[in-house]
Amino acid sequence: SRSTCISSLDALVHPPYRSQEYVGSSSGSRATAYTDALQEIDNLVGELTATLERLGKKERTLIVLTADSTALASHFVAGSNNPFSGETGDTTEGGVRVPGLLSLPGYNFNTSRSEQVMNLADLHVTVLSLLGMEVPKCEEEKCVAGGMDVSQSLTTGQPINRTVAIYRGRTLMAIRMGRHKAHRMSISSFVPGQFLDTLTSYALKDTTANPILYDVVADPSERFFVGGGFDAVSARYSSTMPAMKDEINYVLENVVMTGGLLNECNDAFREWAPPGCAQFELCLQPSQDKLKMCVIPQYG
């Protein structure tokens, strides 16, 4: 019989949301609202898998555990992105890498850990492929599902070489090709205990002429740059950068930016007073239900 996909939602933002029964559930000197929320998510995953096993469906159910953003690491109580630098909203690895856990017991994954570069758009078509379902095709500029099917890399253990363009709002900030990542623009938060000479700045830095290059497989924290910016160019930089510059130019010239699909904001959608907000003095009064155009100038 056909496998199924099960999904659930939770929120580990700032302040982290957790249900009332989990307030104070974690213990120890470093217990916070964040660790309470982790406790709740851990129990939720356990309950889901136990229920699937009890119903005899665990062997044919794909479970995906991932996130749509990284931790707000400048707030110690909101988690950490170690060993990556930066935080949510940045285009450093700590701003774009999230956990991705897949479990499908009846499927023969070649490896327990994959170095495959994926984004959330890839997840949709990859899941369809893993479940043996047909991936919808694009018709007249309309695509039911975007992204790349990377299920082959999970079965062979060999990453598929592909390019990922990393944006902040409408601005192309960086390109990832294989093990290398080139920053053409950079702006990064000041996370306590972290300072990257080449990237940390509240002001947008334009290094398009000589993008800053990192090997993010050997150096995922982006602390030891290969070259770029205003520094001397190394032999490795000279051999790697031409292809990456070509890819940057291709994206800039060919990617058509459309109007935002989610560009309407409604303050009433926010969780105004979740358990734990008083701890951070962030409890707010409910807002009226009213749509308006989002204004986020720092995202371009």
Coordinates of C-alpha atoms in Angstrom, one line a residue:
S1 CA 0.0 0.0 0.0
R2 CA 1.1 3.6 -0.6
S3 CA 3.1 5.3 2.1
T4 CA 1.7 8.5 3.7
C5 CA 3.3 11.7 5.0
I6 CA 2.4 13.1 8.4
S7 CA 3.2 16.6 9.5
S8 CA 2.7 18.8 12.6
L9 CA 3.6 22.3 13.5
D10 CA 5.2 23.9 16.6
A11 CA 6.9 27.2 17.2
L12 CA 10.4 27.8 18.5
V13 CA 10.7 31.5 18.0
H14 CA 11.4 34.4 20.3
P15 CA 9.8 34.1 22.8
P16 CA 9.6 30.3 22.3
Y17 CA 6.0 29.0 22.5
R18 CA 5.2 26.0 24.7
S19 CA 1.9 24.7 26.0
Q20 CA 0.8 25.5 29.5
E21 CA 1.5 22.0 30.8
Y22 CA 5.1 22.3 29.7
V23 CA 5.9 25.6 31.4
G24 CA 8.8 24.7 33.8
S25 CA 9.0 21.1 32.5
S26 CA 12.8 21.3 31.9
S27 CA 15.3 21.4 34.7
G28 CA 18.8 22.4 35.4
S29 CA 20.8 25.6 35.7
R30 CA 20.3 26.4 32.0
A31 CA 16.5 25.7 31.9
T32 CA 14.5 28.3 30.0
A33 CA 11.3 28.6 28.0
Y34 CA 13.3 27.4 25.0
T35 CA 14.3 24.1 26.7
D36 CA 10.7 23.7 27.9
A37 CA 9.6 24.0 24.2
L38 CA 12.3 21.4 23.2
Q39 CA 10.9 19.1 25.8
E40 CA 7.4 19.5 24.3
I41 CA 8.5 18.9 20.7
D42 CA 10.5 15.8 21.8
N43 CA 7.4 14.4 23.5
L44 CA 5.3 15.3 20.5
V45 CA 7.6 13.3 18.1
G46 CA 7.6 10.4 20.6
E47 CA 3.8 10.4 20.8
L48 CA 3.4 10.5 17.0
T49 CA 5.8 7.6 16.3
A50 CA 4.3 5.6 19.2
T51 CA 0.8 6.1 17.7
L52 CA 1.9 5.1 14.2
E53 CA 3.6 2.0 15.6
R54 CA 0.4 1.1 17.6
L55 CA -1.7 1.5 14.4
G56 CA 0.8 -0.6 12.4
K57 CA 1.6 2.3 10.0
K58 CA 5.1 3.3 11.1
E59 CA 6.8 1.2 8.5
R60 CA 5.1 3.0 5.7
T61 CA 4.9 6.6 7.0
L62 CA 7.5 9.2 6.1
I63 CA 8.2 11.5 9.0
V64 CA 10.0 14.8 8.3
L65 CA 11.4 17.0 11.1
T66 CA 12.7 20.3 10.0
A67 CA 12.4 24.1 10.5
D68 CA 11.8 27.2 8.4
S69 CA 14.3 29.4 10.2
T70 CA 17.3 29.1 12.5
A71 CA 17.7 30.3 16.1
L72 CA 17.7 33.9 17.2
A73 CA 21.1 33.3 18.7
S74 CA 21.7 36.9 19.9
H75 CA 19.1 36.1 22.6
F76 CA 20.7 33.4 24.7
V77 CA 17.3 32.0 25.7
A78 CA 16.3 31.4 22.1
G79 CA 18.6 28.6 21.2
S80 CA 22.0 28.3 19.5
N81 CA 23.2 27.7 15.9
N82 CA 26.6 26.3 16.9
P83 CA 28.9 25.4 15.1
F84 CA 27.5 27.9 12.5
S85 CA 27.9 31.6 12.8
G86 CA 25.1 34.1 12.7
E87 CA 21.4 33.8 13.4
T88 CA 18.0 33.8 11.7
G89 CA 17.7 36.6 9.1
D90 CA 21.4 36.4 8.3
T91 CA 22.8 34.7 5.2
T92 CA 25.7 33.2 7.1
E93 CA 25.4 29.4 7.6
G94 CA 23.8 30.1 11.0
G95 CA 21.1 32.0 9.3
V96 CA 20.2 29.5 6.5
R97 CA 21.0 26.0 7.8
V98 CA 18.3 24.2 9.6
P99 CA 18.0 20.5 10.8
G100 CA 16.5 18.1 8.3
L101 CA 15.6 14.6 9.7
L102 CA 13.8 12.0 7.5
S103 CA 12.5 8.7 8.7
L104 CA 10.9 6.1 6.5
P105 CA 11.6 2.6 8.0
G106 CA 10.6 0.7 5.0
Y107 CA 12.9 2.7 2.7
N108 CA 16.5 1.7 2.0
F109 CA 18.5 4.9 2.7
N110 CA 22.1 4.5 1.8
T111 CA 23.4 6.7 4.5
S112 CA 22.4 7.9 8.0
R113 CA 23.9 11.3 7.3
S114 CA 23.8 13.2 4.0
E115 CA 25.9 16.2 2.9
Q116 CA 23.3 17.0 0.2
V117 CA 22.4 20.7 -0.1
M118 CA 18.6 21.1 0.0
N119 CA 16.1 23.9 0.5
L120 CA 12.5 23.7 1.6
A121 CA 11.3 23.8 -2.0
D122 CA 13.2 20.6 -2.7
L123 CA 11.5 18.8 0.2
H124 CA 8.1 18.8 -1.6
V125 CA 9.2 17.0 -4.8
T126 CA 11.7 14.8 -2.9
V127 CA 9.0 13.5 -0.5
L128 CA 6.7 12.7 -3.5
S129 CA 9.5 10.7 -5.1
L130 CA 10.3 8.9 -1.9
L131 CA 6.6 7.9 -1.5
G132 CA 6.6 6.6 -5.1
M133 CA 4.2 9.4 -6.3
E134 CA 4.4 11.2 -9.6
V135 CA 6.0 14.7 -9.4
P136 CA 3.6 17.3 -11.0
K137 CA 5.0 19.0 -14.1
C138 CA 5.1 22.7 -14.9
E139 CA 2.4 23.8 -17.3
E140 CA 2.3 27.2 -18.9
E141 CA 4.5 28.9 -16.2
K142 CA 2.4 27.2 -13.4
C143 CA 4.2 24.8 -11.2
V144 CA 2.3 22.7 -8.6
A145 CA 5.7 21.9 -7.0
G146 CA 9.1 23.6 -7.4
G147 CA 12.5 22.6 -6.2
M148 CA 14.8 19.6 -7.1
D149 CA 14.2 15.9 -6.4
V150 CA 17.3 14.9 -4.4
S151 CA 16.0 11.5 -3.3
Q152 CA 18.8 9.9 -5.5
S153 CA 21.5 11.3 -3.2
L154 CA 19.8 9.6 -0.2
T155 CA 19.8 6.2 -1.9
T156 CA 23.4 6.4 -3.3
G157 CA 25.0 8.5 -0.6
Q158 CA 26.5 10.8 -3.2
P159 CA 25.5 14.5 -3.1
I160 CA 24.0 16.0 -6.3
N161 CA 26.1 19.0 -7.4
R162 CA 23.8 21.9 -7.6
T163 CA 23.7 25.7 -7.1
V164 CA 21.6 27.4 -4.4
A165 CA 21.0 31.2 -4.6
I166 CA 20.7 32.7 -1.2
Y167 CA 18.6 35.9 -1.0
R168 CA 17.7 38.4 1.7
G169 CA 14.4 39.8 0.6
R170 CA 14.9 40.7 -3.1
T171 CA 18.7 40.9 -2.9
L172 CA 21.0 38.1 -4.0
M173 CA 23.4 37.8 -1.1
A174 CA 25.4 34.6 -1.8
I175 CA 25.8 31.6 -4.0
R176 CA 26.5 28.0 -2.8
M177 CA 28.1 25.6 -5.3
G178 CA 29.2 22.3 -4.0
R179 CA 31.5 22.8 -1.0
H180 CA 32.0 26.5 -1.7
K181 CA 29.9 29.6 -0.8
A182 CA 30.6 33.1 -2.2
H183 CA 29.1 36.2 -0.5
R184 CA 28.5 39.1 -2.9
M185 CA 26.7 41.0 -0.2
S186 CA 26.9 40.6 3.5
I187 CA 25.1 41.9 6.6
S188 CA 25.2 39.9 9.8
S189 CA 24.0 40.2 13.4
F190 CA 26.4 40.7 16.3
V191 CA 25.9 37.3 18.1
P192 CA 27.6 37.3 21.5
G193 CA 30.9 35.5 21.3
Q194 CA 31.1 35.7 17.5
F195 CA 32.7 38.2 15.3
L196 CA 33.6 37.6 11.6
D197 CA 35.9 40.2 10.2
T198 CA 34.7 39.7 6.7
L199 CA 30.9 39.4 7.4
T200 CA 29.8 40.8 10.7
S201 CA 28.3 44.3 10.1
Y202 CA 25.1 46.1 10.6
A203 CA 25.6 47.9 7.3
L204 CA 25.2 46.2 4.0
K205 CA 28.7 45.5 2.5
D206 CA 28.9 45.1 -1.3
T207 CA 31.8 42.8 -2.4
T208 CA 30.4 41.9 -5.8
A209 CA 33.7 42.7 -7.5
N210 CA 35.5 40.1 -5.3
P211 CA 33.0 37.9 -3.5
I212 CA 34.1 36.5 -0.2
L213 CA 34.7 32.8 -0.6
Y214 CA 34.4 30.0 2.1
D215 CA 34.7 26.3 2.0
V216 CA 31.6 25.6 4.1
V217 CA 32.2 21.8 4.3
A218 CA 35.6 22.2 5.9
D219 CA 34.7 25.5 7.6
P220 CA 30.9 25.6 8.3
S221 CA 31.4 28.4 10.9
E222 CA 32.7 30.7 8.1
R223 CA 35.7 31.8 10.2
F224 CA 38.5 31.1 7.7
F225 CA 37.8 32.6 4.3
V226 CA 39.5 31.4 1.2
G227 CA 39.8 34.9 -0.2
G228 CA 37.9 37.9 -1.6
G229 CA 36.9 41.3 -0.4
F230 CA 39.9 43.5 -0.1
D231 CA 42.5 40.8 0.6
A232 CA 45.1 39.1 -1.6
V233 CA 43.7 36.5 -3.9
S234 CA 44.9 32.9 -3.3
A235 CA 45.4 30.3 -6.0
R236 CA 42.4 28.4 -4.8
Y237 CA 40.3 31.5 -5.0
S238 CA 41.5 32.2 -8.5
S239 CA 40.6 28.7 -9.7
T240 CA 37.2 28.5 -7.9
M241 CA 35.8 32.0 -8.4
P242 CA 35.3 32.3 -12.2
A243 CA 32.6 29.6 -12.3
M244 CA 30.9 31.1 -9.2
K245 CA 31.0 34.6 -10.7
D246 CA 29.4 33.2 -13.9
E247 CA 26.7 31.6 -11.8
I248 CA 26.1 34.9 -9.9
N249 CA 25.8 36.8 -13.1
Y250 CA 23.4 34.2 -14.6
V251 CA 21.1 34.4 -11.5
L252 CA 21.2 38.3 -11.6
E253 CA 20.4 38.4 -15.3
N254 CA 17.9 35.5 -15.6
V255 CA 15.9 35.2 -12.3
V256 CA 12.7 37.3 -12.6
M257 CA 11.6 38.8 -9.3
T258 CA 7.8 38.8 -8.9
G259 CA 5.6 40.5 -6.5
G260 CA 5.5 39.0 -3.1
L261 CA 2.9 36.2 -2.6
L262 CA 2.9 36.8 1.1
N263 CA 3.3 40.5 1.2
E264 CA 0.3 41.3 3.3
C265 CA 0.8 41.6 7.1
N266 CA -1.9 41.3 9.8
D267 CA -0.8 42.1 13.3
A268 CA -3.7 40.0 14.7
F269 CA -2.1 36.9 13.3
R270 CA 0.7 37.1 15.9
E271 CA 0.7 35.1 19.1
W272 CA 0.4 38.0 21.5
A273 CA 0.7 36.5 24.9
P274 CA 2.0 32.9 24.8
P275 CA 3.1 31.2 28.0
G276 CA 6.5 32.6 28.9
C277 CA 6.2 36.0 27.3
A278 CA 6.3 37.7 30.7
Q279 CA 9.7 36.3 31.3
F280 CA 11.0 38.4 28.4
E281 CA 8.6 41.4 29.0
L282 CA 7.2 40.8 25.5
C283 CA 3.5 40.2 26.3
L284 CA 1.4 42.4 24.0
Q285 CA -2.2 43.4 23.8
P286 CA -4.2 41.8 21.0
S287 CA -4.4 43.8 17.8
Q288 CA -7.4 44.4 15.6
D289 CA -7.8 42.2 12.5
K290 CA -6.6 44.4 9.7
L291 CA -4.5 43.6 6.6
K292 CA -1.8 46.0 5.4
M293 CA 1.3 45.8 3.1
C294 CA 4.3 44.6 5.0
V295 CA 7.2 47.1 5.4
I296 CA 10.5 45.4 6.2
P297 CA 13.1 47.8 4.8
Q298 CA 16.2 45.8 6.0
Y299 CA 15.1 42.9 3.7
G300 CA 15.3 44.9 0.5

